[in-house]
Short mmCIF file of C-alpha atoms and ligand atoms in Angstrom, two decimals:
data_model
loop_
_atom_site.label_atom_id
_atom_site.label_comp_id
_atom_site.label_asym_id
_atom_site.label_seq_id
_atom_site.Cartn_x
_atom_site.Cartn_y
_atom_site.Cartn_z
CA MET A 1482 0.00 0.00 0.00
CA SER A 1483 1.61 3.29 -0.98
CA ARG A 1484 0.92 6.27 1.23
CA THR A 1485 2.10 9.71 0.10
CA PRO A 1486 4.55 10.99 2.75
CA ILE A 1487 3.71 14.21 4.59
CA ILE A 1488 6.25 16.63 6.05
CA ALA A 1489 4.58 19.10 8.42
CA GLY A 1490 5.94 22.11 10.30
CA ASN A 1491 4.41 23.06 13.66
CA TRP A 1492 5.55 26.64 14.24
CA LYS A 1493 3.98 26.74 17.74
CA MET A 1494 4.02 30.23 19.34
CA HIS A 1495 6.99 31.41 17.29
CA LEU A 1496 7.82 33.93 14.55
CA THR A 1497 6.60 37.42 13.72
CA LYS A 1498 4.12 38.17 10.94
CA ARG A 1499 7.01 39.17 8.65
CA LYS A 1500 9.11 36.09 9.44
CA ALA A 1501 6.16 33.71 9.12
CA SER A 1502 5.27 35.19 5.73
CA ALA A 1503 8.86 34.92 4.50
CA LEU A 1504 9.17 31.33 5.73
CA ALA A 1505 5.89 30.47 3.99
CA ARG A 1506 7.25 31.84 0.70
CA GLU A 1507 10.46 29.84 1.11
CA ILE A 1508 8.59 26.62 1.90
CA ALA A 1509 6.15 27.21 -0.96
CA SER A 1510 9.03 27.51 -3.35
CA ALA A 1511 10.83 24.43 -1.94
CA GLN A 1512 7.63 22.37 -2.19
CA GLY A 1513 6.07 23.75 -5.37
CA VAL A 1514 3.47 21.36 -6.71
CA ARG A 1515 4.42 17.72 -6.54
CA SER A 1516 2.87 14.33 -6.15
CA ASN A 1517 5.56 12.41 -4.26
CA ARG A 1518 5.20 14.25 -0.94
CA ARG A 1519 2.82 16.59 0.82
CA CYS A 1520 3.76 19.53 2.99
CA TYR A 1521 1.68 21.16 5.74
CA VAL A 1522 2.48 24.23 7.85
CA PHE A 1523 0.85 25.13 11.18
CA PRO A 1524 1.41 28.82 12.03
CA THR A 1525 -0.19 30.49 15.01
CA TYR A 1526 -3.79 31.69 14.46
CA VAL A 1527 -2.91 35.34 14.00
CA HIS A 1528 -0.50 34.56 11.16
CA LEU A 1529 -2.82 32.22 9.25
CA ASP A 1530 -4.06 34.75 6.74
CA HIS A 1531 -0.59 36.14 5.97
CA VAL A 1532 0.81 32.66 5.57
CA ARG A 1533 -2.12 31.63 3.36
CA ARG A 1534 -1.38 34.49 0.97
CA ASN A 1535 2.31 33.62 0.86
CA LEU A 1536 1.67 29.94 0.09
CA ARG A 1537 -0.20 30.78 -3.14
CA GLY A 1538 0.95 28.83 -6.17
CA SER A 1539 2.19 25.89 -4.12
CA ASP A 1540 0.40 22.81 -2.86
CA VAL A 1541 1.46 23.41 0.77
CA LYS A 1542 -1.56 22.93 3.02
CA LEU A 1543 -2.42 25.54 5.63
CA GLY A 1544 -2.98 24.23 9.14
CA ALA A 1545 -4.15 25.64 12.47
CA GLN A 1546 -2.64 24.40 15.73
CA ASN A 1547 -5.95 23.89 17.55
CA CYS A 1548 -9.67 24.68 17.49
CA TRP A 1549 -12.61 24.65 19.87
CA HIS A 1550 -15.24 21.90 19.97
CA LYS A 1551 -18.27 24.17 19.51
CA LYS A 1552 -19.45 25.81 16.32
CA GLU A 1553 -20.13 29.26 17.83
CA GLY A 1554 -21.20 30.95 21.02
CA ALA A 1555 -19.95 32.52 24.24
CA TYR A 1556 -16.45 31.01 24.32
CA THR A 1557 -14.21 34.04 24.73
CA GLY A 1558 -10.78 33.53 23.24
CA GLU A 1559 -11.63 30.34 21.37
CA ILE A 1560 -11.76 29.67 17.63
CA SER A 1561 -14.37 27.54 15.87
CA PRO A 1562 -13.28 25.04 13.20
CA TYR A 1563 -15.92 26.68 10.97
CA MET A 1564 -14.07 30.00 11.31
CA LEU A 1565 -10.84 28.28 10.33
CA ARG A 1566 -12.47 26.73 7.27
CA ASP A 1567 -14.01 30.08 6.36
CA MET A 1568 -10.58 31.71 6.24
CA GLY A 1569 -9.05 29.06 4.01
CA VAL A 1570 -7.50 26.68 6.54
CA ASP A 1571 -7.21 23.10 5.28
CA VAL A 1572 -6.18 21.09 8.32
CA VAL A 1573 -6.15 21.33 12.11
CA LEU A 1574 -3.71 19.80 14.58
CA LEU A 1575 -5.54 18.27 17.56
CA GLY A 1576 -4.28 16.65 20.75
CA HIS A 1577 -0.74 18.00 20.56
CA SER A 1578 1.15 17.02 23.71
CA GLU A 1579 1.42 20.67 24.76
CA ARG A 1580 -2.39 20.94 24.57
CA ARG A 1581 -2.76 17.69 26.55
CA HIS A 1582 -0.08 18.18 29.18
CA VAL A 1583 0.48 21.96 29.48
CA LEU A 1584 -3.10 23.11 28.82
CA GLY A 1585 -4.79 20.06 30.38
CA GLU A 1586 -6.94 18.88 27.46
CA SER A 1587 -8.65 15.54 28.07
CA ASP A 1588 -9.15 12.66 25.64
CA ALA A 1589 -12.90 13.39 25.67
CA LEU A 1590 -12.41 17.06 24.74
CA ILE A 1591 -9.98 16.15 21.96
CA ALA A 1592 -12.44 13.56 20.60
CA ASP A 1593 -15.18 16.23 20.48
CA LYS A 1594 -12.81 18.55 18.60
CA VAL A 1595 -12.05 15.79 16.07
CA LYS A 1596 -15.77 15.31 15.48
CA LEU A 1597 -16.56 19.00 14.92
CA ALA A 1598 -13.45 19.71 12.84
CA LEU A 1599 -14.40 16.93 10.43
CA LYS A 1600 -17.98 18.20 10.33
CA ALA A 1601 -16.57 21.64 9.44
CA LYS A 1602 -14.82 19.96 6.47
CA LEU A 1603 -11.30 20.37 7.83
CA GLU A 1604 -8.67 17.66 7.72
CA VAL A 1605 -7.50 16.54 11.16
CA MET A 1606 -3.99 15.61 12.27
CA LEU A 1607 -4.47 13.82 15.60
CA CYS A 1608 -1.39 13.73 17.84
CA VAL A 1609 -0.81 10.86 20.25
CA GLY A 1610 2.16 9.78 22.34
CA GLU A 1611 3.31 8.61 25.73
CA LYS A 1612 5.21 10.41 28.49
CA ILE A 1613 8.57 9.01 29.62
CA GLU A 1614 7.16 7.60 32.85
CA GLU A 1615 4.44 5.82 30.88
CA ARG A 1616 7.04 4.26 28.55
CA GLU A 1617 9.18 3.23 31.50
CA ALA A 1618 6.18 1.62 33.17
CA GLY A 1619 5.45 -0.41 30.01
CA LEU A 1620 2.25 1.53 29.36
CA THR A 1621 3.01 2.94 25.90
CA PHE A 1622 0.53 0.78 23.95
CA GLU A 1623 -2.16 1.31 26.57
CA VAL A 1624 -1.76 5.09 26.35
CA LEU A 1625 -1.86 4.97 22.56
CA ALA A 1626 -4.99 2.80 22.60
CA ARG A 1627 -6.71 5.27 24.95
CA GLN A 1628 -5.76 8.34 22.89
CA MET A 1629 -6.65 6.64 19.59
CA LYS A 1630 -10.24 6.11 20.76
CA ALA A 1631 -10.86 9.64 19.41
CA LEU A 1632 -11.04 7.89 16.02
CA LYS A 1633 -14.42 6.52 17.05
CA MET A 1634 -15.66 10.04 16.15
CA VAL A 1635 -14.67 9.55 12.50
CA LYS A 1636 -17.75 8.69 10.46
CA PRO A 1637 -17.44 6.20 7.58
CA GLY A 1638 -16.23 8.00 4.48
CA LEU A 1639 -14.34 10.73 6.40
CA ALA A 1640 -11.24 8.71 7.32
CA ASP A 1641 -9.31 9.98 4.31
CA ARG A 1642 -9.34 13.41 5.99
CA VAL A 1643 -7.50 12.12 9.07
CA THR A 1644 -3.80 11.57 9.71
CA ILE A 1645 -2.05 10.59 12.94
CA ALA A 1646 1.15 12.04 14.39
CA TYR A 1647 2.91 9.75 16.84
CA GLU A 1648 4.89 12.09 19.08
CA PRO A 1649 6.47 10.56 22.18
CA VAL A 1650 6.37 13.39 24.71
CA TRP A 1651 9.94 12.65 25.84
CA ALA A 1652 11.22 13.31 22.31
CA ILE A 1653 9.49 16.66 21.71
CA GLY A 1654 11.88 19.57 21.80
CA THR A 1655 14.47 17.57 23.75
CA GLY A 1656 16.88 16.35 21.07
CA ALA A 1657 16.14 12.81 22.32
CA VAL A 1658 14.75 11.52 19.02
CA ALA A 1659 13.22 8.03 19.07
CA THR A 1660 15.37 5.40 17.41
CA PRO A 1661 13.96 4.19 14.08
CA GLU A 1662 13.15 0.87 15.80
CA ILE A 1663 11.20 2.52 18.63
CA ALA A 1664 9.36 4.71 16.12
CA GLN A 1665 8.50 1.73 13.91
CA GLU A 1666 7.26 -0.35 16.84
CA ALA A 1667 4.95 2.47 18.02
CA HIS A 1668 3.75 3.24 14.48
CA ALA A 1669 2.86 -0.41 13.91
CA GLU A 1670 0.82 -0.30 17.13
CA VAL A 1671 -0.86 2.96 16.04
CA ARG A 1672 -1.77 1.25 12.76
CA ARG A 1673 -3.23 -1.69 14.71
CA GLN A 1674 -5.30 0.81 16.70
CA ILE A 1675 -6.53 2.49 13.50
CA ALA A 1676 -7.63 -0.95 12.30
CA ALA A 1677 -9.34 -1.66 15.63
CA ASN A 1678 -11.28 1.61 15.45
CA LEU A 1679 -11.89 2.03 11.72
CA GLY A 1680 -11.04 -1.27 10.04
CA PRO A 1681 -8.04 -2.70 8.18
CA ASP A 1682 -8.65 -0.93 4.85
CA VAL A 1683 -8.56 2.49 6.52
CA ALA A 1684 -5.49 1.44 8.54
CA ALA A 1685 -3.61 0.49 5.38
CA LYS A 1686 -4.23 3.91 3.83
CA MET A 1687 -3.86 6.33 6.76
CA GLN A 1688 -0.59 8.27 7.07
CA ILE A 1689 1.16 8.10 10.44
CA LEU A 1690 3.78 10.81 10.97
CA TYR A 1691 6.59 10.66 13.52
CA GLY A 1692 7.28 13.77 15.61
CA GLY A 1693 9.93 14.53 18.22
CA SER A 1694 13.34 16.13 17.53
CA VAL A 1695 13.30 15.39 13.80
CA THR A 1696 16.20 17.07 11.94
CA GLY A 1697 17.79 16.89 8.51
CA SER A 1698 20.26 14.37 9.94
CA ASN A 1699 17.79 11.79 11.28
CA ALA A 1700 14.79 12.25 8.96
CA ALA A 1701 15.80 9.85 6.17
CA GLU A 1702 16.34 6.91 8.52
CA LEU A 1703 13.06 7.50 10.34
CA LEU A 1704 11.20 7.86 7.05
CA SER A 1705 12.66 4.60 5.78
CA GLN A 1706 10.66 2.62 8.37
CA PRO A 1707 7.68 0.82 6.82
CA ASP A 1708 5.01 2.45 9.01
CA VAL A 1709 6.55 5.94 9.20
CA ASP A 1710 4.76 8.01 6.56
CA GLY A 1711 6.15 11.44 7.31
CA ALA A 1712 7.31 13.81 10.01
CA LEU A 1713 5.74 16.47 12.20
CA VAL A 1714 8.55 18.92 12.91
CA GLY A 1715 8.70 21.62 15.57
CA GLY A 1716 12.05 23.35 16.14
CA ALA A 1717 13.56 22.41 12.79
CA SER A 1718 10.58 23.79 10.88
CA LEU A 1719 11.30 27.40 11.85
CA THR A 1720 13.97 28.14 9.24
CA ILE A 1721 14.18 26.99 5.65
CA ASP A 1722 17.81 25.92 6.17
CA LYS A 1723 16.66 23.30 8.69
CA PHE A 1724 13.32 22.40 7.10
CA ALA A 1725 14.39 21.98 3.46
CA PRO A 1726 16.69 18.98 4.22
CA ILE A 1727 13.76 17.26 5.96
CA LEU A 1728 11.57 17.83 2.91
CA ALA A 1729 14.38 16.47 0.76
CA ALA A 1730 14.72 13.37 2.95
CA VAL A 1731 11.53 11.96 1.47
CA GLN A 1732 12.58 9.17 -0.88
CA GLY A 1733 12.50 10.23 -4.48
CA ALA A 1734 12.00 13.91 -3.53
C1 PEP B 3157 6.27 19.18 17.95
O1 PEP B 3157 6.10 20.07 18.74
O2 PEP B 3157 5.28 18.72 17.35
C2 PEP B 3157 7.62 18.68 17.72
C3 PEP B 3157 7.75 17.53 17.15
O3 PEP B 3157 8.67 19.47 18.17
P1 PEP B 3157 10.25 19.21 17.93
O4 PEP B 3157 10.43 18.81 16.47
O5 PEP B 3157 10.89 20.50 18.24
O6 PEP B 3157 10.64 18.09 18.83
#
């Protein structure tokens, strides 16, 4: 089963409007329009429109880093997935470890966000991953199974708008990248969980990205694993010098 690799940049709460726009132009020109890999960028909300304009002419998809689980109403400071769609956003990142562990989002809240984002016609990139103490206690697969239950919200026919990012919390922003073997083992389990929730045909097609201290030096080896279909990149997505080698690490790119 061939799955088109995806390289995604999560810019978190970084960059100015000018720098985000310039980086978008650089990434748009590095990506262009191609069929052998996809590229997504996730700027902060307030830069979305500037980035959207600077991605024109490329096939880079525009992503938001989060959304709320209600369509509209008295939710001061929150953003509806319908608002994101209305301003040209293609995809939303949900369940990032910083949302789960710094902002305290629960599995139930994340599942509700998945449901509404799909209803709003966005793509969803659902992040899952274990903390170091969970890995050390032998609980990694249990944690993944619990977090992957959000897929129960995906109605038949909508699964092609969902991707998963496996991001072990201990590898995010630490330089402690997972070995290719650890990544492959977890990705195979994530694929089993996709099959358990949505069936084997969906599991065979769904892209699973690895995230956590990906750089130009380790990307090719990670991407060569059979169940690693791309990378979600934080720190190394903030300059074209660091991001372009990761884009280029996709086989045949
Ligand atoms: C992330 O935040 O999604 C991430 C993977 O960060 P980093 O690449 O910096 O580890």
